PDB file of C-alpha atoms in Angstrom:
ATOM      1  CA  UNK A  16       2.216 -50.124  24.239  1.00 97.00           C
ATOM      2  CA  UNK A  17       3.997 -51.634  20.943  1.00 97.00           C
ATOM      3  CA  UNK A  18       3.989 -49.505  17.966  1.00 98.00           C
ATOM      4  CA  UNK A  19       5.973 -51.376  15.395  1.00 96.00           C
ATOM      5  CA  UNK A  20       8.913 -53.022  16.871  1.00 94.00           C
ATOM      6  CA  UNK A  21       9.260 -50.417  19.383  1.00 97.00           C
ATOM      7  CA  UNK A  22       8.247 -50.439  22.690  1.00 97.00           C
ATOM      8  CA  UNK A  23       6.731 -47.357  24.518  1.00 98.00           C
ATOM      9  CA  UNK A  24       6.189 -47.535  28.316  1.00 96.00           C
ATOM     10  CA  UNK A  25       3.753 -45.175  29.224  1.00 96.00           C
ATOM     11  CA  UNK A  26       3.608 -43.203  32.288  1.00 94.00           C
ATOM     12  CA  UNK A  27       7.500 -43.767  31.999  1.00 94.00           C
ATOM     13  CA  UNK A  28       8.292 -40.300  30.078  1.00 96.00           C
ATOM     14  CA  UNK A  29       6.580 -38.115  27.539  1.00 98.00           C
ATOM     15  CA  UNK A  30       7.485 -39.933  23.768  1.00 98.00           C
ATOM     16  CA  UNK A  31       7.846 -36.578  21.283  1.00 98.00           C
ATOM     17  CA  UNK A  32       5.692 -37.469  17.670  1.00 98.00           C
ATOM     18  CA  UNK A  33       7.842 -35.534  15.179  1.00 98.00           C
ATOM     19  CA  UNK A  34       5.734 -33.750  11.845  1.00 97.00           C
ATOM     20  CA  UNK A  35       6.664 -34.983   8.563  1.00 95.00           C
ATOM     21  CA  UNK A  36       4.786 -33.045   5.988  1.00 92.00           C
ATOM     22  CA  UNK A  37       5.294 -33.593   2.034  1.00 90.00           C
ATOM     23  CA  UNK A  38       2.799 -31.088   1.144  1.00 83.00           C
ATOM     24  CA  UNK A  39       2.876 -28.002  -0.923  1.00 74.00           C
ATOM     25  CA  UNK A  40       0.477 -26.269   1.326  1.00 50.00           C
ATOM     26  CA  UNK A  41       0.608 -26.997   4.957  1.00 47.00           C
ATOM     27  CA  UNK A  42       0.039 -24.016   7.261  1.00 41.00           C
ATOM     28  CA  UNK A  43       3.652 -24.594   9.096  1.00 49.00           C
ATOM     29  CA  UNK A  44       6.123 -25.918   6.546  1.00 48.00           C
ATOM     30  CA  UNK A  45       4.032 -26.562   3.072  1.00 45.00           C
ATOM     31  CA  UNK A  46       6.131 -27.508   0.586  1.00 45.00           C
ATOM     32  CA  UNK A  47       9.534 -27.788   2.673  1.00 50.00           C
ATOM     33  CA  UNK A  48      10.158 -31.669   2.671  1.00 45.00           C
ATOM     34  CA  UNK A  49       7.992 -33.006   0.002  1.00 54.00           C
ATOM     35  CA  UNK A  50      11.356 -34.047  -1.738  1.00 81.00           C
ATOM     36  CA  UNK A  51      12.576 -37.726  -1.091  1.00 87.00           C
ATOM     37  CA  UNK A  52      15.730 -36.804  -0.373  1.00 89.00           C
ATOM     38  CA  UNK A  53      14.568 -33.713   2.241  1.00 89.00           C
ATOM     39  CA  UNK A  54      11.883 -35.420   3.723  1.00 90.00           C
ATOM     40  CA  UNK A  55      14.214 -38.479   4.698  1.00 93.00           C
ATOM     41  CA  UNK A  56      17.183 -35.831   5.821  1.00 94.00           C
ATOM     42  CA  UNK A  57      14.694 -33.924   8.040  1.00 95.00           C
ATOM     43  CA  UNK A  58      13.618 -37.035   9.744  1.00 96.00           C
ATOM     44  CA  UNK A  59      16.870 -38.386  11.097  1.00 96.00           C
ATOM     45  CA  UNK A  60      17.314 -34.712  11.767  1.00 97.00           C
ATOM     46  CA  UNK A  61      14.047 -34.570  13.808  1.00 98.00           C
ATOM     47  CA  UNK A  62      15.577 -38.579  15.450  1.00 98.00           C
ATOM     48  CA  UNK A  63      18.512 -36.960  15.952  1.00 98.00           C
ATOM     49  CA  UNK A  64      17.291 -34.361  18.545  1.00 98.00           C
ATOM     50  CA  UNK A  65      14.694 -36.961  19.973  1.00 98.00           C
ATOM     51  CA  UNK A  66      11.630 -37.992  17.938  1.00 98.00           C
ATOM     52  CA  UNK A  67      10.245 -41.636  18.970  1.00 98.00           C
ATOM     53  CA  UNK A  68       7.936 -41.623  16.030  1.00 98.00           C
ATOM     54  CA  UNK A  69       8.109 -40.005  12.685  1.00 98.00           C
ATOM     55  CA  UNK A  70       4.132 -38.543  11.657  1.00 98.00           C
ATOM     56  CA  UNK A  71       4.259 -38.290   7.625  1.00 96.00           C
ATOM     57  CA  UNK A  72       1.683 -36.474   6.149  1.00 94.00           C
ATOM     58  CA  UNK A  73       0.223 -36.071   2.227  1.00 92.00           C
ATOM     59  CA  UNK A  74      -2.315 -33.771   2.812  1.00 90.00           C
ATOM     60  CA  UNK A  75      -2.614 -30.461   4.723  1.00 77.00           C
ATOM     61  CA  UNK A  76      -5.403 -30.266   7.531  1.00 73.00           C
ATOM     62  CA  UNK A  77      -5.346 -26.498   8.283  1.00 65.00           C
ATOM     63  CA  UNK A  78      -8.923 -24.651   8.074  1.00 62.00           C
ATOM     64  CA  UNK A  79     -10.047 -24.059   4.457  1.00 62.00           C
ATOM     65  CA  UNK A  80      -7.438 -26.824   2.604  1.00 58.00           C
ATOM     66  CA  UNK A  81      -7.744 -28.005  -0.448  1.00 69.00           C
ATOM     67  CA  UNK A  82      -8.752 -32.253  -0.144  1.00 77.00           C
ATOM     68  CA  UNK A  83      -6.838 -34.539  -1.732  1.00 85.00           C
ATOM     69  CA  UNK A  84      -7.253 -37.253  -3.833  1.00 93.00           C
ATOM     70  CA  UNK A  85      -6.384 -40.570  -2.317  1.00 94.00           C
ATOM     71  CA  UNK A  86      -4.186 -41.600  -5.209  1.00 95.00           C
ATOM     72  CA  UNK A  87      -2.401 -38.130  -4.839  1.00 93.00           C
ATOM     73  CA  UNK A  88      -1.512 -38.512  -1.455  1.00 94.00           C
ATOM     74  CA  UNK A  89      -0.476 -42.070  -1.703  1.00 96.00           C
ATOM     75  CA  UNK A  90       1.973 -40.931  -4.411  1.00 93.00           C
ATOM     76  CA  UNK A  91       3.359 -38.087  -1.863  1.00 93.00           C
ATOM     77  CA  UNK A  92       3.577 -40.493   1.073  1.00 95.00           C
ATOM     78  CA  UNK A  93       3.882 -43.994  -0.540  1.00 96.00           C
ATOM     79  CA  UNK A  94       8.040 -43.080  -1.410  1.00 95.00           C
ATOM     80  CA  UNK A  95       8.948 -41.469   1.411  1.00 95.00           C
ATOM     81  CA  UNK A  96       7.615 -44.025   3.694  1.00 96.00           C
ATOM     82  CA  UNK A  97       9.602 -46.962   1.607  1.00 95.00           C
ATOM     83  CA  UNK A  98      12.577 -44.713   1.655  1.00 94.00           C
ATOM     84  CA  UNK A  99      12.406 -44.344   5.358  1.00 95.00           C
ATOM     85  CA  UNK A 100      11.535 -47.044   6.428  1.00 94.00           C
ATOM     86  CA  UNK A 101      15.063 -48.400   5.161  1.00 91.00           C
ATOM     87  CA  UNK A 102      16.722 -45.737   6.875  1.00 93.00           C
ATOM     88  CA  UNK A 103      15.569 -45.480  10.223  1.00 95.00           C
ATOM     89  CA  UNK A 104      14.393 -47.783  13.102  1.00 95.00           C
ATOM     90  CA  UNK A 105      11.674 -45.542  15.075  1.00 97.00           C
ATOM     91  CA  UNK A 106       8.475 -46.299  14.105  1.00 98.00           C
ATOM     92  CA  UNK A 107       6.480 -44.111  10.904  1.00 98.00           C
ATOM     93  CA  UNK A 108       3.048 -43.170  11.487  1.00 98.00           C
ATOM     94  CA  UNK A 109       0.427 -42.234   8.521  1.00 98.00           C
ATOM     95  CA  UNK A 110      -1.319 -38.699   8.932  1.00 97.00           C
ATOM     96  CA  UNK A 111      -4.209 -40.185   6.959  1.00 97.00           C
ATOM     97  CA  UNK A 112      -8.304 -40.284   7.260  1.00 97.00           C
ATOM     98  CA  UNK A 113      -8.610 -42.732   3.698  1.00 97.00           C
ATOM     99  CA  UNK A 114      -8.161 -46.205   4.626  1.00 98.00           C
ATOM    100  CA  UNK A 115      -6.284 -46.662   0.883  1.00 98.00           C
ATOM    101  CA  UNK A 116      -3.713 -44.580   1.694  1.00 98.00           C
ATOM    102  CA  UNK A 117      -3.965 -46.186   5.356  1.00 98.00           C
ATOM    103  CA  UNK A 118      -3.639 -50.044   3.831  1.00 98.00           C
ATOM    104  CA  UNK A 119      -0.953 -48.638   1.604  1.00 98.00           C
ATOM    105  CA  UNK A 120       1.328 -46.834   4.194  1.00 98.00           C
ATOM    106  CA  UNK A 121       1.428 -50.045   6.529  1.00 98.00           C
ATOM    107  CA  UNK A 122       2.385 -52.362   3.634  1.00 98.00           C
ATOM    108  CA  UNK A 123       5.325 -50.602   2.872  1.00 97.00           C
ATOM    109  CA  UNK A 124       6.681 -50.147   6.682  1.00 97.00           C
ATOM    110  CA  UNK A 125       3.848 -47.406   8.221  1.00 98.00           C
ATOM    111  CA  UNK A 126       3.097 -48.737  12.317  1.00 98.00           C
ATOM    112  CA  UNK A 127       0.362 -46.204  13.360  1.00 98.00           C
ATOM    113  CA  UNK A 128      -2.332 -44.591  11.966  1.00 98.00           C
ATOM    114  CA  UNK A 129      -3.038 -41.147  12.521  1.00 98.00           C
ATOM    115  CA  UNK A 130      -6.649 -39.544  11.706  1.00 98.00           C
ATOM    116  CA  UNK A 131      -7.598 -36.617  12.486  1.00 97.00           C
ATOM    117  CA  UNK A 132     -11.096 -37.747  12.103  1.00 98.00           C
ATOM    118  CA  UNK A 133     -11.205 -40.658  14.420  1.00 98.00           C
ATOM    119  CA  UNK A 134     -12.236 -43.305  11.891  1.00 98.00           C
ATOM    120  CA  UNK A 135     -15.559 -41.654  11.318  1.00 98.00           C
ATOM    121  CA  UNK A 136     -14.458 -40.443   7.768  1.00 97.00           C
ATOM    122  CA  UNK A 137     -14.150 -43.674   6.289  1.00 97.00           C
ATOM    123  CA  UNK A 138     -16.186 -46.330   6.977  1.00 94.00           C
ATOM    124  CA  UNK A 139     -13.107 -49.461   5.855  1.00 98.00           C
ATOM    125  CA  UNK A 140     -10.457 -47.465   8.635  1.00 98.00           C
ATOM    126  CA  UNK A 141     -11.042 -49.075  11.148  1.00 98.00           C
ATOM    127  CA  UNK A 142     -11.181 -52.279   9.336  1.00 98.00           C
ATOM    128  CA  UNK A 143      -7.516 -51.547   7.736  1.00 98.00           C
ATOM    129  CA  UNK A 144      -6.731 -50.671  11.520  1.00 98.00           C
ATOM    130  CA  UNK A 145      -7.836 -54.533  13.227  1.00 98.00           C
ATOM    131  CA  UNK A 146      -6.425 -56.443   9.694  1.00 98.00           C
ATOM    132  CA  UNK A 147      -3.281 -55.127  10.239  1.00 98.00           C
ATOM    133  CA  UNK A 148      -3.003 -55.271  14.007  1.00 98.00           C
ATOM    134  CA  UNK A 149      -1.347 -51.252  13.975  1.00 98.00           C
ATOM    135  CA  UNK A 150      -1.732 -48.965  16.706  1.00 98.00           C
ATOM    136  CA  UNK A 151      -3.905 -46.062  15.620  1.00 98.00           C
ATOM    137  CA  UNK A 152      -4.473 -42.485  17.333  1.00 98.00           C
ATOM    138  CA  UNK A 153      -8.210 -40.985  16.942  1.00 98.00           C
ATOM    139  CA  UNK A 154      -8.525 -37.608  16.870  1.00 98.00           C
ATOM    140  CA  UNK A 155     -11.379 -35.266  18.200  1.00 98.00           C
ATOM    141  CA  UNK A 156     -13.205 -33.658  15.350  1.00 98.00           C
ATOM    142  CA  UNK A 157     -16.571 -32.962  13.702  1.00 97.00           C
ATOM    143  CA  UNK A 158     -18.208 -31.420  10.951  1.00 95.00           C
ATOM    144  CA  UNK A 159     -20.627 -29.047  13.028  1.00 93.00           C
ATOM    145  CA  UNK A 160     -18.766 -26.855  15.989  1.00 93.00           C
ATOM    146  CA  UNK A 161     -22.189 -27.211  17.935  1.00 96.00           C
ATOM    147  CA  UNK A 162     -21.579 -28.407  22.046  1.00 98.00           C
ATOM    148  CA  UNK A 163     -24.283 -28.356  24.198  1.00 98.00           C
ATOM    149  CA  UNK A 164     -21.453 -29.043  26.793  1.00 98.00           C
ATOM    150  CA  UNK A 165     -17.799 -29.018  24.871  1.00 98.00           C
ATOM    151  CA  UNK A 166     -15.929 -31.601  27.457  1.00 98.00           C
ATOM    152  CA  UNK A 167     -18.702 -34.234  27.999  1.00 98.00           C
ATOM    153  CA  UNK A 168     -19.712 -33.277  24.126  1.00 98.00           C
ATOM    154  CA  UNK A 169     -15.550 -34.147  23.539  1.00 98.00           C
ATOM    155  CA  UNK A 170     -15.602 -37.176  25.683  1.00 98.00           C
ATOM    156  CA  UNK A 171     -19.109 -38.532  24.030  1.00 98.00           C
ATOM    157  CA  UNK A 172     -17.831 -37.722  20.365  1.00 98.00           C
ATOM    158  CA  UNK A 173     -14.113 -39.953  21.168  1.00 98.00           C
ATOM    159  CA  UNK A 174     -16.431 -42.337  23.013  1.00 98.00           C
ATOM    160  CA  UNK A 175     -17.748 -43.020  19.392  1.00 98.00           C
ATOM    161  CA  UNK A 176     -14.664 -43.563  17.765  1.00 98.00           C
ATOM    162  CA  UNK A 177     -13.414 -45.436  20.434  1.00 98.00           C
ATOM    163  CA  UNK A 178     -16.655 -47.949  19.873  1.00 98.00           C
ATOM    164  CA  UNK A 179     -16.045 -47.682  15.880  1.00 98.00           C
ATOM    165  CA  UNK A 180     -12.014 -49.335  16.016  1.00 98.00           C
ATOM    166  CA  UNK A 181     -13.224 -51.751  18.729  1.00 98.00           C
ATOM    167  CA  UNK A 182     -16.239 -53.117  16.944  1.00 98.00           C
ATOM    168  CA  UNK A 183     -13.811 -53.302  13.981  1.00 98.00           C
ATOM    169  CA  UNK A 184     -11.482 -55.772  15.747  1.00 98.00           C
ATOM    170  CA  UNK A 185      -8.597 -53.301  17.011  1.00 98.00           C
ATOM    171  CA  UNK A 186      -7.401 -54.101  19.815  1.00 98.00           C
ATOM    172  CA  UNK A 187      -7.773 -52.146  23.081  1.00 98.00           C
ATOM    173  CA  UNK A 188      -4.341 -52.030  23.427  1.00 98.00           C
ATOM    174  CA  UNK A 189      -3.734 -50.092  20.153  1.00 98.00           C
ATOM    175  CA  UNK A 190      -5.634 -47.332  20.754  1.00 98.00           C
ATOM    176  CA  UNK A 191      -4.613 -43.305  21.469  1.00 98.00           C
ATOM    177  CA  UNK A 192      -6.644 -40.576  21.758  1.00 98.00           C
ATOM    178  CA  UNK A 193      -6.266 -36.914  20.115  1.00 98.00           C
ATOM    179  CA  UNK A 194      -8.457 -34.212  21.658  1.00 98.00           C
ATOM    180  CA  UNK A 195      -8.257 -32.170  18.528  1.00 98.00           C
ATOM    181  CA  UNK A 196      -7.038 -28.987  19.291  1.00 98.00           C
ATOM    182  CA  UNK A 197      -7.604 -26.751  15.928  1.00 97.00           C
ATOM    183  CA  UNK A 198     -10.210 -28.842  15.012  1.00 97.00           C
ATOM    184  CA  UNK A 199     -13.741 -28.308  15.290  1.00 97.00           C
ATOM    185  CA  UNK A 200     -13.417 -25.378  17.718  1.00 98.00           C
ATOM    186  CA  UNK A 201     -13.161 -21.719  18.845  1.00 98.00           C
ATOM    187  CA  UNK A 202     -10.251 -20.650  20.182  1.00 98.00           C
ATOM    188  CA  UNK A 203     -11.895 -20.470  23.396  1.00 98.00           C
ATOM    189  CA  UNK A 204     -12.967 -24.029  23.107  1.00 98.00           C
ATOM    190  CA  UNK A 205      -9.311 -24.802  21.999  1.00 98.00           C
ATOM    191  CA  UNK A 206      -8.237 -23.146  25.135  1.00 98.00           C
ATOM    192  CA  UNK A 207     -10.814 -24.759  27.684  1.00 98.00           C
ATOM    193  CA  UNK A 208      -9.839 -28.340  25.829  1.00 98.00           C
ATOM    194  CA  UNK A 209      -6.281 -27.697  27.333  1.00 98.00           C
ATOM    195  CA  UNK A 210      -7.396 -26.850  30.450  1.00 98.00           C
ATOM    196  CA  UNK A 211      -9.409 -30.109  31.119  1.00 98.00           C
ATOM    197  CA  UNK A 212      -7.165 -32.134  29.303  1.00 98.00           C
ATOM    198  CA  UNK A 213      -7.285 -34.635  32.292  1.00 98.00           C
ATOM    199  CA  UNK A 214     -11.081 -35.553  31.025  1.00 98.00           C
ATOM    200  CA  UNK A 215     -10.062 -37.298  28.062  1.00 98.00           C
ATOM    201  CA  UNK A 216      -6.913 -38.875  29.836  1.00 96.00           C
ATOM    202  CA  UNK A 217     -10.589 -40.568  32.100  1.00 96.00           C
ATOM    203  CA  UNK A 218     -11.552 -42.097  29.416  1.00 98.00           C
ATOM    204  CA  UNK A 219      -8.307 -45.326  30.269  1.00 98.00           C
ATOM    205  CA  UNK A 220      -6.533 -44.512  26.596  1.00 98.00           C
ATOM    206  CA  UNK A 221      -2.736 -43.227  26.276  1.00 98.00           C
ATOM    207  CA  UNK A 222      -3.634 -39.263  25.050  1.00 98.00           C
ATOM    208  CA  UNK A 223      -1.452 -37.614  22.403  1.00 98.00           C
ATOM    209  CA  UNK A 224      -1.532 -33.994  22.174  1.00 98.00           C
ATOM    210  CA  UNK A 225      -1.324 -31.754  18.484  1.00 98.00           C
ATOM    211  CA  UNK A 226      -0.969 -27.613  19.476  1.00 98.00           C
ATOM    212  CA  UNK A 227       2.370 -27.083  17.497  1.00 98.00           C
ATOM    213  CA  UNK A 228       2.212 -23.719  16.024  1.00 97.00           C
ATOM    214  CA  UNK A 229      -1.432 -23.915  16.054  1.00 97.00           C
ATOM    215  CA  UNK A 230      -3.898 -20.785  15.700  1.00 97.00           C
ATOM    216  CA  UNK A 231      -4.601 -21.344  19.242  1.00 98.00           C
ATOM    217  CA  UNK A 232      -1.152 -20.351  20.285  1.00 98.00           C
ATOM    218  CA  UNK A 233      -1.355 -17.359  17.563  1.00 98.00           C
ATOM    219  CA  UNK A 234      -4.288 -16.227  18.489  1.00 98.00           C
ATOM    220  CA  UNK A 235      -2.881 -16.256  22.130  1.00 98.00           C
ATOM    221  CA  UNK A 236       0.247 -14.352  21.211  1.00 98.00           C
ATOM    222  CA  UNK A 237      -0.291 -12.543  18.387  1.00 98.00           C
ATOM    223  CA  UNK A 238       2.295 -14.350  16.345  1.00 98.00           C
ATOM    224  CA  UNK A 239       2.564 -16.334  12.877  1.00 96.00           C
ATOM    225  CA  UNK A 240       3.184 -19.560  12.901  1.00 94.00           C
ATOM    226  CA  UNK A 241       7.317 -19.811  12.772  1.00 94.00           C
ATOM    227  CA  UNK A 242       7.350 -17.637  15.684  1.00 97.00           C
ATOM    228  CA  UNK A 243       5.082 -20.219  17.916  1.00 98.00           C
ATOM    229  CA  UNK A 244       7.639 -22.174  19.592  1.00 98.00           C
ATOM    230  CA  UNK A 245       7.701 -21.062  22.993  1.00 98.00           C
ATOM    231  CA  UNK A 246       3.676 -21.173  22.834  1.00 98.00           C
ATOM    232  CA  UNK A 247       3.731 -24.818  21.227  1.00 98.00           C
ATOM    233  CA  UNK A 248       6.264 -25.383  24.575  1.00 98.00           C
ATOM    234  CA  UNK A 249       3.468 -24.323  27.253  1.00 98.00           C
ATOM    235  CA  UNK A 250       1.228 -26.496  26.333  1.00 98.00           C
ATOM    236  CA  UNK A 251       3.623 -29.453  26.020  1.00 98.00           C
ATOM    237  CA  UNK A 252       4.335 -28.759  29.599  1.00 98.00           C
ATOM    238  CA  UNK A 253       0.424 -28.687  30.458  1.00 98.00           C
ATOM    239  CA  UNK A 254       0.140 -31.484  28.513  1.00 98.00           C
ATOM    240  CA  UNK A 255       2.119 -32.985  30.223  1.00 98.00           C
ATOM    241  CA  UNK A 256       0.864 -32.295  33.703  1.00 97.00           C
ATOM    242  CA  UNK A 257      -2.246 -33.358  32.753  1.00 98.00           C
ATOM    243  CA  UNK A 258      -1.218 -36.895  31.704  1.00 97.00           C
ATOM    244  CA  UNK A 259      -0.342 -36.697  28.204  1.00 98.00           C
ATOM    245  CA  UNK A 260       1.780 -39.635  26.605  1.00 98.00           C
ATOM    246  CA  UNK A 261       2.828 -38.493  23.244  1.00 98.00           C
ATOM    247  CA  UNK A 262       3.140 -34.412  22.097  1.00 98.00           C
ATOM    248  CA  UNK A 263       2.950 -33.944  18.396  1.00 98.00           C
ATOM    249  CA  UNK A 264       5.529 -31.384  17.577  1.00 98.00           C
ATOM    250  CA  UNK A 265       7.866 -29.557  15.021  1.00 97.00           C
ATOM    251  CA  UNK A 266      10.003 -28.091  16.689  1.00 98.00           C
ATOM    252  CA  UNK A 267      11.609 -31.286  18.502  1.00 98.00           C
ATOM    253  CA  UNK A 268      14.877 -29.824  20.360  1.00 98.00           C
ATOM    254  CA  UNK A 269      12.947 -27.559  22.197  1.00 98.00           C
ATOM    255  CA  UNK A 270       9.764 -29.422  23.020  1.00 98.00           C
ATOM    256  CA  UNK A 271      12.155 -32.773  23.556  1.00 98.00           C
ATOM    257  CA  UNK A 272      14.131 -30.905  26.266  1.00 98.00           C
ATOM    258  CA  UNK A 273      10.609 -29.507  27.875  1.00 98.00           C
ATOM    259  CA  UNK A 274       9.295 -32.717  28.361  1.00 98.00           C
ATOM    260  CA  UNK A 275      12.453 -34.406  29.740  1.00 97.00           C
ATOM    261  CA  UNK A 276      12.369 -30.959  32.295  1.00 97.00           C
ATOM    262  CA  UNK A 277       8.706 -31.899  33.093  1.00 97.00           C
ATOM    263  CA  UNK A 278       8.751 -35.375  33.223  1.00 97.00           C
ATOM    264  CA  UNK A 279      11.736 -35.118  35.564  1.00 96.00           C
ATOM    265  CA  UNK A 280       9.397 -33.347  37.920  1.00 96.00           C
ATOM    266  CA  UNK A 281       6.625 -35.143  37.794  1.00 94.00           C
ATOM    267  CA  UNK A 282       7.887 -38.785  37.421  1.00 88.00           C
ATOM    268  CA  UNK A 283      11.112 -38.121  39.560  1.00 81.00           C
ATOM    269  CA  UNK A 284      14.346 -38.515  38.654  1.00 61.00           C
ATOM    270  CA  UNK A 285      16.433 -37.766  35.428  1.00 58.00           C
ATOM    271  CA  UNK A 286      14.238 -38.872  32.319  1.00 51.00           C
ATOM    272  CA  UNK A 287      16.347 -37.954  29.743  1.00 52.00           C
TER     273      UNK A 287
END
């Protein structure tokens, strides 16, 4: 798979997606790195320790956020994308569900798109996804937490976004699938989603996994969310054994170093 100018070979080793937020208010690190200068020093600091892709995010997707105006978040994101893109050579990726700030983000340097509602928000993403020939990762999500059956409910509801981006023009090829963990579910659902994660890998796409610090991993250990690392780690490694490509992470030395461990096991040899 291409993403940018960089080349990921899949079923090779586990590539780590490292979280770029220039927010005030997301639930992990609100307000932290939405300063140029920060944002671009925590990214080569995230490259540094073994992030293949750089996730940069304007607006905060925890339960109960406040939306954002798409001008807004194109002035968070819009700079520190042109400053980055200047600066480093792995590939940026847009945390967006508005295809303005979408169309924006890959003029200025952006490779992948990243929504978290699987280009069912906005009718033109897809669109923005097939003009610009980007890769684009759709996420699990919906605006009623009803399943008659959550896995074949999952699998029907990415089935649909998968038809939506292909219908657009995107290629096959540039497609990744999210199962949405946090989104849309219980924490039991969130737990059974992990568990069957092999499902979604059925459905022939590259699968990128979100838990880091997640409620899920909270709720499990009865911990806020700067204490979730070692939680965030499990389910990189059963991610991972269940045929996950990309983990989305904060914490990148210690999920980076998980994944080379697991990979090595599963795909033989040293990974590194």
């Amino acid at each position: 798979m291409k993403i940018g100018n960089s080349d990921f070979e899949l079923g090779k080793r586990t590539y780590i997606m490292g979280i770029l937020n220039v927010t005030p208010d997301s639930f992990s690190d609100g307000g932290k790195f939405n300063n140029i200068d920060k944002a671009i020093e925590h990214a080569k600091e995230m490259i540094s320790m073994g992030a293949d892709i750089i996730d940069i995010g304007g607006e905060s997707t925890r339960p109960n956020h406040t939306a954002v105006e798409a001008e807004e978040e194109i002035r968070r994101v819009i700079p520190v994308i042109e400053a980055l893109k200047s600066e480093i050579e792995v590939p940026i990726s847009v945390d967006t569900y508005k295809a303005k700030v979408a169309e924006e983000a890959i003029k200025k340097g952006a490779a992948l798109i990243n929504d978290v509602w699987g280009f069912k928000k906005d009718a033109d993403m897809a669109k923005v996804a097939a003009k610009y020939n980007v890769a684009c990762c759709l996420m699990h999500n919906r605006q009623e937490a009803n399943y008659a059956s959550l896995i074949e409910d999952i699998l029907k509801d990415l089935q649909e976004s998968i038809s939506i981006a292909l219908s657009a023009g995107v290629s096959k090829e540039n497609v990744i699938l999210d199962p949405g963990i946090g989104f849309a579910k219980s924490y039991e659902e969130n737990l059974e989603t992990m568990n069957k994660l092999e499902s979604i890998k059925s459905l022939g796409y590259p699968v990128l996994l979100g838990t880091s610090r997640k409620s899920m991993i909270g709720n499990a250990l009865n911990l806020p969310s700067s204490e979730r690392v070692e939680g965030t780690v499990a389910t990189t490694v059963i991610g991972i054994m269940k045929g996950c490509d990309f983990v989305r992470v904060h914490d990148i030395k210690e999920n980076k170093r998980a994944a080379v461990m697991t990979d090595a096991i599963i795909r033989g040899g040293k990974i590194g």
